[in-house]
Amino acid sequence: MNKKKMIPLLALAAVVVVLAAALLLLQNTGDSGKAAAGVPLCDFDGAAVTTLRYRDASGEEPEEVSLTHTDGTWTLDSDPELPIDQSKAEAIAENLAGLTAVRELGEDADVDSMGFEEPTYEFELTAGEDSWNLTVGGKNAMTNTWYVRKSEEGPVYTVSLSDLSGLCKTTRQLYAAQEITDLTVEDVTVMTVKVGKDTLRFEQQDGTWVLTDDPGYTLDQSAVKKMASTICDLTTRWTVTRPGEDTDYGLDAPNAIVTLVGPTDSVQCFFGNVDPGDDSLCYLRVSGQQDVVYEVDVETLSAFACD
């Protein structure tokens, strides 16, 4: 036979071998079961969910999160006072309740090889007296799916990797950022900045900032406005709902104290130490909110490093 004619035949044979191997792999992992595309795995609506729990063991340290839905509000069981992004909690409940299987595997599925002894994720929902559990084992790299089952003796399903992606949010990811003040830069009439032993007082007159002690001094207007807008636009990254002593956060000797005064409102911010567990954050206390300590971006302090 001509060598040129043999090349396409050899290539075709190679493709057949690859396809056969893929089919064998699917059969050995139980994917020879019946198709169950679009079959829901949960029998109640996400809006009816009253409790939500999940355990994420995909990282080095497993994390478990439990949330409760009461009177239209989601709260974190371990810290009920922590502000939670309601839309994120709702999305997790709705996505889990709306989860569908790609396939239901056959009875010959090799369950022992699917990672259920050490689950990657575990989910639990309740809606009144109804409850639902889902255990997620390992991945099937060939089909881009997870192996899941609703009970230890129940059937095994495959669920698309993308359907479970991002569902197990950490408490930090669930946190709802808090605004420090309702004041806008245009509202501010007086701003006082105390850094160390130095205190500067500024007044805003018709959109122009002046130094109270020396009105004729030429100020860098953009730098002063940046200081004011930093507070007006500031949002938190975390809330310590049950803080300890001020010394724990460096708030007994703040690195900076910034006060903004408007026609009908004012706010005073005390900036403490850098969070020892995350050097991108520093502690903050806000006037009128003595029962909490916030964490904000440490770069916020750079706005007040002016002469």
PDB file of C-alpha atoms in Angstrom:
ATOM      1  CA  MET A   1       0.000   0.000   0.000  1.00  0.00           C
ATOM      2  CA  ASN A   2       1.194   3.517  -0.793  1.00  0.00           C
ATOM      3  CA  LYS A   3       2.723   5.203   2.280  1.00  0.00           C
ATOM      4  CA  LYS A   4       0.768   8.408   1.589  1.00  0.00           C
ATOM      5  CA  LYS A   5      -2.497   6.449   1.781  1.00  0.00           C
ATOM      6  CA  MET A   6      -1.430   4.742   5.025  1.00  0.00           C
ATOM      7  CA  ILE A   7      -0.901   8.036   6.942  1.00  0.00           C
ATOM      8  CA  PRO A   8      -4.633   9.025   7.070  1.00  0.00           C
ATOM      9  CA  LEU A   9      -5.551   5.467   8.079  1.00  0.00           C
ATOM     10  CA  LEU A  10      -3.039   5.515  10.917  1.00  0.00           C
ATOM     11  CA  ALA A  11      -4.361   8.879  12.107  1.00  0.00           C
ATOM     12  CA  LEU A  12      -7.917   7.555  12.037  1.00  0.00           C
ATOM     13  CA  ALA A  13      -6.858   4.504  14.017  1.00  0.00           C
ATOM     14  CA  ALA A  14      -5.264   6.747  16.656  1.00  0.00           C
ATOM     15  CA  VAL A  15      -8.505   8.714  17.019  1.00  0.00           C
ATOM     16  CA  VAL A  16     -10.461   5.473  17.462  1.00  0.00           C
ATOM     17  CA  VAL A  17      -8.073   4.388  20.221  1.00  0.00           C
ATOM     18  CA  VAL A  18      -8.458   7.702  22.044  1.00  0.00           C
ATOM     19  CA  LEU A  19     -12.263   7.571  21.817  1.00  0.00           C
ATOM     20  CA  ALA A  20     -12.280   3.994  23.052  1.00  0.00           C
ATOM     21  CA  ALA A  21     -10.103   4.929  26.016  1.00  0.00           C
ATOM     22  CA  ALA A  22     -12.404   7.819  26.872  1.00  0.00           C
ATOM     23  CA  LEU A  23     -15.436   5.540  26.696  1.00  0.00           C
ATOM     24  CA  LEU A  24     -13.726   3.007  28.937  1.00  0.00           C
ATOM     25  CA  LEU A  25     -12.874   5.727  31.463  1.00  0.00           C
ATOM     26  CA  LEU A  26     -16.479   6.926  31.548  1.00  0.00           C
ATOM     27  CA  GLN A  27     -17.720   3.393  32.048  1.00  0.00           C
ATOM     28  CA  ASN A  28     -15.248   2.710  34.849  1.00  0.00           C
ATOM     29  CA  THR A  29     -16.291   5.869  36.691  1.00  0.00           C
ATOM     30  CA  GLY A  30     -19.959   5.056  36.420  1.00  0.00           C
ATOM     31  CA  ASP A  31     -20.920   7.609  33.766  1.00  0.00           C
ATOM     32  CA  SER A  32     -22.533   4.832  31.759  1.00  0.00           C
ATOM     33  CA  GLY A  33     -25.746   5.504  33.713  1.00  0.00           C
ATOM     34  CA  LYS A  34     -28.842   7.108  32.314  1.00  0.00           C
ATOM     35  CA  ALA A  35     -28.981  10.773  31.385  1.00  0.00           C
ATOM     36  CA  ALA A  36     -30.747  12.993  33.894  1.00  0.00           C
ATOM     37  CA  ALA A  37     -30.077  16.425  32.429  1.00  0.00           C
ATOM     38  CA  GLY A  38     -32.179  19.132  34.010  1.00  0.00           C
ATOM     39  CA  VAL A  39     -33.471  16.899  36.817  1.00  0.00           C
ATOM     40  CA  PRO A  40     -33.665  19.007  40.000  1.00  0.00           C
ATOM     41  CA  LEU A  41     -31.792  17.725  43.046  1.00  0.00           C
ATOM     42  CA  CYS A  42     -33.751  19.777  45.591  1.00  0.00           C
ATOM     43  CA  ASP A  43     -37.534  19.714  45.963  1.00  0.00           C
ATOM     44  CA  PHE A  44     -38.167  23.141  47.473  1.00  0.00           C
ATOM     45  CA  ASP A  45     -37.720  26.747  46.384  1.00  0.00           C
ATOM     46  CA  GLY A  46     -34.722  28.855  47.398  1.00  0.00           C
ATOM     47  CA  ALA A  47     -36.981  31.625  48.718  1.00  0.00           C
ATOM     48  CA  ALA A  48     -38.348  29.173  51.319  1.00  0.00           C
ATOM     49  CA  VAL A  49     -34.919  28.333  52.776  1.00  0.00           C
ATOM     50  CA  THR A  50     -34.671  29.103  56.502  1.00  0.00           C
ATOM     51  CA  THR A  51     -31.205  27.741  57.272  1.00  0.00           C
ATOM     52  CA  LEU A  52     -28.131  27.223  55.133  1.00  0.00           C
ATOM     53  CA  ARG A  53     -24.955  25.407  56.107  1.00  0.00           C
ATOM     54  CA  TYR A  54     -21.937  24.455  54.053  1.00  0.00           C
ATOM     55  CA  ARG A  55     -18.517  23.034  54.692  1.00  0.00           C
ATOM     56  CA  ASP A  56     -15.649  23.727  52.312  1.00  0.00           C
ATOM     57  CA  ALA A  57     -12.730  21.304  52.563  1.00  0.00           C
ATOM     58  CA  SER A  58     -11.143  22.264  49.247  1.00  0.00           C
ATOM     59  CA  GLY A  59      -8.432  24.360  50.909  1.00  0.00           C
ATOM     60  CA  GLU A  60      -5.757  23.640  53.496  1.00  0.00           C
ATOM     61  CA  GLU A  61      -8.106  24.440  56.384  1.00  0.00           C
ATOM     62  CA  PRO A  62     -11.771  23.408  56.071  1.00  0.00           C
ATOM     63  CA  GLU A  63     -14.272  26.168  56.845  1.00  0.00           C
ATOM     64  CA  GLU A  64     -17.861  25.747  57.910  1.00  0.00           C
ATOM     65  CA  VAL A  65     -20.460  28.500  57.542  1.00  0.00           C
ATOM     66  CA  SER A  66     -24.003  28.469  58.940  1.00  0.00           C
ATOM     67  CA  LEU A  67     -26.609  31.097  58.090  1.00  0.00           C
ATOM     68  CA  THR A  68     -30.178  31.614  59.299  1.00  0.00           C
ATOM     69  CA  HIS A  69     -32.961  33.390  57.422  1.00  0.00           C
ATOM     70  CA  THR A  70     -35.455  35.107  59.736  1.00  0.00           C
ATOM     71  CA  ASP A  71     -38.011  37.798  58.856  1.00  0.00           C
ATOM     72  CA  GLY A  72     -36.348  38.379  55.490  1.00  0.00           C
ATOM     73  CA  THR A  73     -32.822  38.810  56.858  1.00  0.00           C
ATOM     74  CA  TRP A  74     -29.849  36.465  56.698  1.00  0.00           C
ATOM     75  CA  THR A  75     -27.542  36.333  59.724  1.00  0.00           C
ATOM     76  CA  LEU A  76     -24.337  34.447  60.433  1.00  0.00           C
ATOM     77  CA  ASP A  77     -24.910  31.955  63.252  1.00  0.00           C
ATOM     78  CA  SER A  78     -21.404  32.357  64.675  1.00  0.00           C
ATOM     79  CA  ASP A  79     -21.667  36.182  64.685  1.00  0.00           C
ATOM     80  CA  PRO A  80     -25.289  37.371  64.265  1.00  0.00           C
ATOM     81  CA  GLU A  81     -24.301  41.040  64.500  1.00  0.00           C
ATOM     82  CA  LEU A  82     -21.890  40.886  61.557  1.00  0.00           C
ATOM     83  CA  PRO A  83     -23.303  42.740  58.510  1.00  0.00           C
ATOM     84  CA  ILE A  84     -24.042  40.190  55.788  1.00  0.00           C
ATOM     85  CA  ASP A  85     -24.488  40.914  52.080  1.00  0.00           C
ATOM     86  CA  GLN A  86     -28.077  39.732  51.740  1.00  0.00           C
ATOM     87  CA  SER A  87     -27.901  39.283  47.973  1.00  0.00           C
ATOM     88  CA  LYS A  88     -24.950  36.876  48.276  1.00  0.00           C
ATOM     89  CA  ALA A  89     -26.655  34.722  50.902  1.00  0.00           C
ATOM     90  CA  GLU A  90     -29.858  34.660  48.845  1.00  0.00           C
ATOM     91  CA  ALA A  91     -27.925  33.651  45.726  1.00  0.00           C
ATOM     92  CA  ILE A  92     -26.294  30.689  47.489  1.00  0.00           C
ATOM     93  CA  ALA A  93     -29.659  29.402  48.736  1.00  0.00           C
ATOM     94  CA  GLU A  94     -31.338  29.873  45.355  1.00  0.00           C
ATOM     95  CA  ASN A  95     -28.495  28.277  43.393  1.00  0.00           C
ATOM     96  CA  LEU A  96     -28.417  25.246  45.677  1.00  0.00           C
ATOM     97  CA  ALA A  97     -32.191  24.834  45.631  1.00  0.00           C
ATOM     98  CA  GLY A  98     -32.139  25.108  41.834  1.00  0.00           C
ATOM     99  CA  LEU A  99     -29.261  22.670  41.338  1.00  0.00           C
ATOM    100  CA  THR A 100     -29.732  20.111  38.557  1.00  0.00           C
ATOM    101  CA  ALA A 101     -27.841  16.950  37.670  1.00  0.00           C
ATOM    102  CA  VAL A 102     -25.992  16.361  34.437  1.00  0.00           C
ATOM    103  CA  ARG A 103     -26.319  12.577  34.762  1.00  0.00           C
ATOM    104  CA  GLU A 104     -27.541   9.950  37.200  1.00  0.00           C
ATOM    105  CA  LEU A 105     -24.945   7.207  37.328  1.00  0.00           C
ATOM    106  CA  GLY A 106     -25.783   3.541  37.062  1.00  0.00           C
ATOM    107  CA  GLU A 107     -25.762   1.009  39.877  1.00  0.00           C
ATOM    108  CA  ASP A 108     -22.390  -0.244  38.664  1.00  0.00           C
ATOM    109  CA  ALA A 109     -20.753   3.097  39.505  1.00  0.00           C
ATOM    110  CA  ASP A 110     -17.481   2.715  41.412  1.00  0.00           C
ATOM    111  CA  VAL A 111     -18.640   4.834  44.372  1.00  0.00           C
ATOM    112  CA  ASP A 112     -15.544   4.053  46.471  1.00  0.00           C
ATOM    113  CA  SER A 113     -13.343   5.929  43.989  1.00  0.00           C
ATOM    114  CA  MET A 114     -15.469   9.100  43.893  1.00  0.00           C
ATOM    115  CA  GLY A 115     -14.118  10.879  46.976  1.00  0.00           C
ATOM    116  CA  PHE A 116     -17.157  10.627  49.253  1.00  0.00           C
ATOM    117  CA  GLU A 117     -15.115   9.394  52.216  1.00  0.00           C
ATOM    118  CA  GLU A 118     -13.413  12.822  52.370  1.00  0.00           C
ATOM    119  CA  PRO A 119     -15.942  15.195  50.735  1.00  0.00           C
ATOM    120  CA  THR A 120     -14.798  18.356  49.030  1.00  0.00           C
ATOM    121  CA  TYR A 121     -18.021  20.182  49.960  1.00  0.00           C
ATOM    122  CA  GLU A 122     -21.062  19.476  52.096  1.00  0.00           C
ATOM    123  CA  PHE A 123     -24.306  21.438  51.868  1.00  0.00           C
ATOM    124  CA  GLU A 124     -27.413  21.456  54.025  1.00  0.00           C
ATOM    125  CA  LEU A 125     -30.626  23.424  53.521  1.00  0.00           C
ATOM    126  CA  THR A 126     -33.807  23.507  55.558  1.00  0.00           C
ATOM    127  CA  ALA A 127     -37.152  25.023  54.653  1.00  0.00           C
ATOM    128  CA  GLY A 128     -39.423  24.784  57.641  1.00  0.00           C
ATOM    129  CA  GLU A 129     -39.636  21.069  58.451  1.00  0.00           C
ATOM    130  CA  ASP A 130     -38.089  20.011  55.148  1.00  0.00           C
ATOM    131  CA  SER A 131     -34.350  19.381  54.901  1.00  0.00           C
ATOM    132  CA  TRP A 132     -31.931  18.641  52.078  1.00  0.00           C
ATOM    133  CA  ASN A 133     -28.317  17.515  52.098  1.00  0.00           C
ATOM    134  CA  LEU A 134     -25.748  17.217  49.358  1.00  0.00           C
ATOM    135  CA  THR A 135     -22.300  15.665  49.611  1.00  0.00           C
ATOM    136  CA  VAL A 136     -19.765  16.547  46.943  1.00  0.00           C
ATOM    137  CA  GLY A 137     -16.961  14.062  46.396  1.00  0.00           C
ATOM    138  CA  GLY A 138     -14.247  14.367  43.765  1.00  0.00           C
ATOM    139  CA  LYS A 139     -14.054  15.654  40.207  1.00  0.00           C
ATOM    140  CA  ASN A 140     -14.324  13.842  36.917  1.00  0.00           C
ATOM    141  CA  ALA A 141     -11.732  15.647  34.826  1.00  0.00           C
ATOM    142  CA  MET A 142     -12.990  14.102  31.591  1.00  0.00           C
ATOM    143  CA  THR A 143     -16.541  15.444  31.947  1.00  0.00           C
ATOM    144  CA  ASN A 144     -15.806  18.597  34.029  1.00  0.00           C
ATOM    145  CA  THR A 145     -18.255  17.483  36.692  1.00  0.00           C
ATOM    146  CA  TRP A 146     -18.438  16.760  40.413  1.00  0.00           C
ATOM    147  CA  TYR A 147     -19.704  13.510  41.859  1.00  0.00           C
ATOM    148  CA  VAL A 148     -22.562  14.250  44.273  1.00  0.00           C
ATOM    149  CA  ARG A 149     -25.116  12.314  46.274  1.00  0.00           C
ATOM    150  CA  LYS A 150     -28.001  13.305  48.521  1.00  0.00           C
ATOM    151  CA  SER A 151     -27.696  10.356  50.901  1.00  0.00           C
ATOM    152  CA  GLU A 152     -25.161   7.672  51.689  1.00  0.00           C
ATOM    153  CA  GLU A 153     -27.246   4.923  50.095  1.00  0.00           C
ATOM    154  CA  GLY A 154     -28.794   7.048  47.352  1.00  0.00           C
ATOM    155  CA  PRO A 155     -27.805   7.326  43.696  1.00  0.00           C
ATOM    156  CA  VAL A 156     -24.746   9.209  42.544  1.00  0.00           C
ATOM    157  CA  TYR A 157     -25.123  12.142  40.171  1.00  0.00           C
ATOM    158  CA  THR A 158     -22.727  14.359  38.296  1.00  0.00           C
ATOM    159  CA  VAL A 159     -23.050  18.127  38.531  1.00  0.00           C
ATOM    160  CA  SER A 160     -21.246  20.648  36.352  1.00  0.00           C
ATOM    161  CA  LEU A 161     -18.163  22.195  37.964  1.00  0.00           C
ATOM    162  CA  SER A 162     -19.464  25.676  37.145  1.00  0.00           C
ATOM    163  CA  ASP A 163     -22.725  25.078  39.015  1.00  0.00           C
ATOM    164  CA  LEU A 164     -20.879  24.753  42.338  1.00  0.00           C
ATOM    165  CA  SER A 165     -18.156  27.295  41.603  1.00  0.00           C
ATOM    166  CA  GLY A 166     -18.065  30.134  44.135  1.00  0.00           C
ATOM    167  CA  LEU A 167     -20.956  28.869  46.276  1.00  0.00           C
ATOM    168  CA  CYS A 168     -18.887  28.275  49.413  1.00  0.00           C
ATOM    169  CA  LYS A 169     -18.158  31.882  50.286  1.00  0.00           C
ATOM    170  CA  THR A 170     -16.064  32.659  53.344  1.00  0.00           C
ATOM    171  CA  THR A 171     -17.398  34.950  56.046  1.00  0.00           C
ATOM    172  CA  ARG A 172     -15.151  37.687  54.651  1.00  0.00           C
ATOM    173  CA  GLN A 173     -16.706  37.229  51.218  1.00  0.00           C
ATOM    174  CA  LEU A 174     -20.206  37.388  52.725  1.00  0.00           C
ATOM    175  CA  TYR A 175     -19.438  40.606  54.606  1.00  0.00           C
ATOM    176  CA  ALA A 176     -21.435  43.707  53.672  1.00  0.00           C
ATOM    177  CA  ALA A 177     -19.193  46.800  53.529  1.00  0.00           C
ATOM    178  CA  GLN A 178     -20.368  49.692  55.706  1.00  0.00           C
ATOM    179  CA  GLU A 179     -20.300  53.385  54.815  1.00  0.00           C
ATOM    180  CA  ILE A 180     -18.734  55.624  57.442  1.00  0.00           C
ATOM    181  CA  THR A 181     -20.810  58.758  56.859  1.00  0.00           C
ATOM    182  CA  ASP A 182     -23.511  60.267  54.681  1.00  0.00           C
ATOM    183  CA  LEU A 183     -21.525  63.491  54.332  1.00  0.00           C
ATOM    184  CA  THR A 184     -20.273  64.475  50.882  1.00  0.00           C
ATOM    185  CA  VAL A 185     -17.188  66.596  50.281  1.00  0.00           C
ATOM    186  CA  GLU A 186     -19.437  69.513  49.301  1.00  0.00           C
ATOM    187  CA  ASP A 187     -21.221  69.238  52.664  1.00  0.00           C
ATOM    188  CA  VAL A 188     -18.059  69.626  54.728  1.00  0.00           C
ATOM    189  CA  THR A 189     -17.528  73.064  56.253  1.00  0.00           C
ATOM    190  CA  VAL A 190     -14.701  72.205  58.681  1.00  0.00           C
ATOM    191  CA  MET A 191     -12.105  69.440  58.709  1.00  0.00           C
ATOM    192  CA  THR A 192      -9.614  68.777  61.495  1.00  0.00           C
ATOM    193  CA  VAL A 193      -6.691  66.407  60.983  1.00  0.00           C
ATOM    194  CA  LYS A 194      -4.535  65.322  63.934  1.00  0.00           C
ATOM    195  CA  VAL A 195      -1.470  63.214  63.171  1.00  0.00           C
ATOM    196  CA  GLY A 196       0.913  62.707  66.068  1.00  0.00           C
ATOM    197  CA  LYS A 197       1.268  66.017  67.885  1.00  0.00           C
ATOM    198  CA  ASP A 198       0.302  68.111  64.862  1.00  0.00           C
ATOM    199  CA  THR A 199      -3.243  69.333  64.305  1.00  0.00           C
ATOM    200  CA  LEU A 200      -4.457  71.133  61.189  1.00  0.00           C
ATOM    201  CA  ARG A 201      -7.867  72.770  60.862  1.00  0.00           C
ATOM    202  CA  PHE A 202      -9.327  73.544  57.440  1.00  0.00           C
ATOM    203  CA  GLU A 203     -12.442  75.424  56.409  1.00  0.00           C
ATOM    204  CA  GLN A 204     -14.219  75.151  53.087  1.00  0.00           C
ATOM    205  CA  GLN A 205     -15.555  78.420  51.700  1.00  0.00           C
ATOM    206  CA  ASP A 206     -17.375  78.385  48.359  1.00  0.00           C
ATOM    207  CA  GLY A 207     -15.506  75.257  47.299  1.00  0.00           C
ATOM    208  CA  THR A 208     -12.085  76.541  48.340  1.00  0.00           C
ATOM    209  CA  TRP A 209     -10.184  75.194  51.333  1.00  0.00           C
ATOM    210  CA  VAL A 210      -8.318  77.560  53.651  1.00  0.00           C
ATOM    211  CA  LEU A 211      -6.099  76.910  56.646  1.00  0.00           C
ATOM    212  CA  THR A 212      -7.893  78.307  59.694  1.00  0.00           C
ATOM    213  CA  ASP A 213      -4.717  79.465  61.467  1.00  0.00           C
ATOM    214  CA  ASP A 214      -3.288  81.034  58.303  1.00  0.00           C
ATOM    215  CA  PRO A 215      -5.999  81.877  55.732  1.00  0.00           C
ATOM    216  CA  GLY A 216      -3.455  83.405  53.377  1.00  0.00           C
ATOM    217  CA  TYR A 217      -1.393  80.249  53.125  1.00  0.00           C
ATOM    218  CA  THR A 218      -1.476  78.645  49.656  1.00  0.00           C
ATOM    219  CA  LEU A 219      -2.895  75.156  50.081  1.00  0.00           C
ATOM    220  CA  ASP A 220      -2.710  72.250  47.689  1.00  0.00           C
ATOM    221  CA  GLN A 221      -6.454  72.138  47.091  1.00  0.00           C
ATOM    222  CA  SER A 222      -6.411  68.638  45.608  1.00  0.00           C
ATOM    223  CA  ALA A 223      -4.535  67.222  48.615  1.00  0.00           C
ATOM    224  CA  VAL A 224      -6.941  68.772  51.117  1.00  0.00           C
ATOM    225  CA  LYS A 225      -9.961  67.664  49.113  1.00  0.00           C
ATOM    226  CA  LYS A 226      -8.477  64.156  48.959  1.00  0.00           C
ATOM    227  CA  MET A 227      -8.345  64.047  52.758  1.00  0.00           C
ATOM    228  CA  ALA A 228     -12.011  65.007  53.023  1.00  0.00           C
ATOM    229  CA  SER A 229     -13.169  62.691  50.249  1.00  0.00           C
ATOM    230  CA  THR A 230     -11.224  59.792  51.779  1.00  0.00           C
ATOM    231  CA  ILE A 231     -13.523  59.917  54.803  1.00  0.00           C
ATOM    232  CA  CYS A 232     -16.673  60.728  52.831  1.00  0.00           C
ATOM    233  CA  ASP A 233     -16.103  57.795  50.449  1.00  0.00           C
ATOM    234  CA  LEU A 234     -14.710  55.377  53.030  1.00  0.00           C
ATOM    235  CA  THR A 235     -16.231  51.896  53.279  1.00  0.00           C
ATOM    236  CA  THR A 236     -15.220  49.182  55.694  1.00  0.00           C
ATOM    237  CA  ARG A 237     -13.637  45.837  54.916  1.00  0.00           C
ATOM    238  CA  TRP A 238     -14.657  44.142  58.175  1.00  0.00           C
ATOM    239  CA  THR A 239     -16.479  44.738  61.446  1.00  0.00           C
ATOM    240  CA  VAL A 240     -15.270  43.499  64.827  1.00  0.00           C
ATOM    241  CA  THR A 241     -18.666  43.207  66.506  1.00  0.00           C
ATOM    242  CA  ARG A 242     -17.386  42.395  69.989  1.00  0.00           C
ATOM    243  CA  PRO A 243     -14.117  44.303  70.329  1.00  0.00           C
ATOM    244  CA  GLY A 244     -11.706  44.032  73.228  1.00  0.00           C
ATOM    245  CA  GLU A 245      -9.725  46.854  74.818  1.00  0.00           C
ATOM    246  CA  ASP A 246      -8.655  49.899  72.779  1.00  0.00           C
ATOM    247  CA  THR A 247      -5.037  48.885  73.325  1.00  0.00           C
ATOM    248  CA  ASP A 248      -5.695  45.735  71.303  1.00  0.00           C
ATOM    249  CA  TYR A 249      -6.241  47.883  68.217  1.00  0.00           C
ATOM    250  CA  GLY A 250      -3.961  50.869  68.864  1.00  0.00           C
ATOM    251  CA  LEU A 251      -7.001  53.068  69.441  1.00  0.00           C
ATOM    252  CA  ASP A 252      -5.702  54.265  72.812  1.00  0.00           C
ATOM    253  CA  ALA A 253      -3.074  56.250  70.860  1.00  0.00           C
ATOM    254  CA  PRO A 254      -4.489  56.653  67.319  1.00  0.00           C
ATOM    255  CA  ASN A 255      -2.190  57.191  64.350  1.00  0.00           C
ATOM    256  CA  ALA A 256      -4.612  59.814  63.043  1.00  0.00           C
ATOM    257  CA  ILE A 257      -7.837  61.482  64.148  1.00  0.00           C
ATOM    258  CA  VAL A 258      -9.924  63.089  61.410  1.00  0.00           C
ATOM    259  CA  THR A 259     -13.056  65.120  62.059  1.00  0.00           C
ATOM    260  CA  LEU A 260     -15.484  66.356  59.417  1.00  0.00           C
ATOM    261  CA  VAL A 261     -18.235  68.843  60.233  1.00  0.00           C
ATOM    262  CA  GLY A 262     -21.204  69.612  58.013  1.00  0.00           C
ATOM    263  CA  PRO A 263     -24.216  71.902  58.441  1.00  0.00           C
ATOM    264  CA  THR A 264     -26.272  69.283  60.285  1.00  0.00           C
ATOM    265  CA  ASP A 265     -23.942  66.313  60.796  1.00  0.00           C
ATOM    266  CA  SER A 266     -20.390  65.423  61.753  1.00  0.00           C
ATOM    267  CA  VAL A 267     -18.133  62.390  61.971  1.00  0.00           C
ATOM    268  CA  GLN A 268     -14.871  61.675  63.769  1.00  0.00           C
ATOM    269  CA  CYS A 269     -12.563  58.812  62.768  1.00  0.00           C
ATOM    270  CA  PHE A 270      -9.819  57.285  64.923  1.00  0.00           C
ATOM    271  CA  PHE A 271      -7.269  55.242  62.971  1.00  0.00           C
ATOM    272  CA  GLY A 272      -5.464  52.531  64.945  1.00  0.00           C
ATOM    273  CA  ASN A 273      -2.817  49.930  64.212  1.00  0.00           C
ATOM    274  CA  VAL A 274      -2.358  47.646  61.247  1.00  0.00           C
ATOM    275  CA  ASP A 275      -4.148  44.305  61.592  1.00  0.00           C
ATOM    276  CA  PRO A 276      -1.376  41.844  62.577  1.00  0.00           C
ATOM    277  CA  GLY A 277      -3.099  39.120  60.555  1.00  0.00           C
ATOM    278  CA  ASP A 278      -3.465  41.211  57.391  1.00  0.00           C
ATOM    279  CA  ASP A 279      -1.111  44.133  56.820  1.00  0.00           C
ATOM    280  CA  SER A 280      -3.379  45.543  54.100  1.00  0.00           C
ATOM    281  CA  LEU A 281      -5.900  46.570  56.782  1.00  0.00           C
ATOM    282  CA  CYS A 282      -5.894  48.895  59.767  1.00  0.00           C
ATOM    283  CA  TYR A 283      -8.361  49.399  62.604  1.00  0.00           C
ATOM    284  CA  LEU A 284     -10.842  52.242  62.765  1.00  0.00           C
ATOM    285  CA  ARG A 285     -13.330  53.552  65.303  1.00  0.00           C
ATOM    286  CA  VAL A 286     -16.062  55.995  64.336  1.00  0.00           C
ATOM    287  CA  SER A 287     -17.714  58.483  66.672  1.00  0.00           C
ATOM    288  CA  GLY A 288     -21.107  57.359  67.896  1.00  0.00           C
ATOM    289  CA  GLN A 289     -20.237  53.695  67.290  1.00  0.00           C
ATOM    290  CA  GLN A 290     -18.237  52.744  70.346  1.00  0.00           C
ATOM    291  CA  ASP A 291     -19.491  49.163  70.369  1.00  0.00           C
ATOM    292  CA  VAL A 292     -17.702  48.112  67.166  1.00  0.00           C
ATOM    293  CA  VAL A 293     -14.255  48.376  65.599  1.00  0.00           C
ATOM    294  CA  TYR A 294     -13.904  48.454  61.833  1.00  0.00           C
ATOM    295  CA  GLU A 295     -11.128  47.416  59.495  1.00  0.00           C
ATOM    296  CA  VAL A 296     -10.362  49.561  56.460  1.00  0.00           C
ATOM    297  CA  ASP A 297      -7.666  49.641  53.780  1.00  0.00           C
ATOM    298  CA  VAL A 298      -4.378  50.687  55.364  1.00  0.00           C
ATOM    299  CA  GLU A 299      -3.701  52.878  52.315  1.00  0.00           C
ATOM    300  CA  THR A 300      -6.440  55.177  53.628  1.00  0.00           C
ATOM    301  CA  LEU A 301      -3.910  56.616  56.057  1.00  0.00           C
ATOM    302  CA  SER A 302      -1.658  57.810  53.225  1.00  0.00           C
ATOM    303  CA  ALA A 303      -4.174  60.544  52.408  1.00  0.00           C
ATOM    304  CA  PHE A 304      -3.337  62.234  55.725  1.00  0.00           C
ATOM    305  CA  ALA A 305       0.461  62.054  55.401  1.00  0.00           C
ATOM    306  CA  CYS A 306       0.690  65.683  54.339  1.00  0.00           C
ATOM    307  CA  ASP A 307       2.769  68.589  55.689  1.00  0.00           C
TER     308      ASP A 307
END
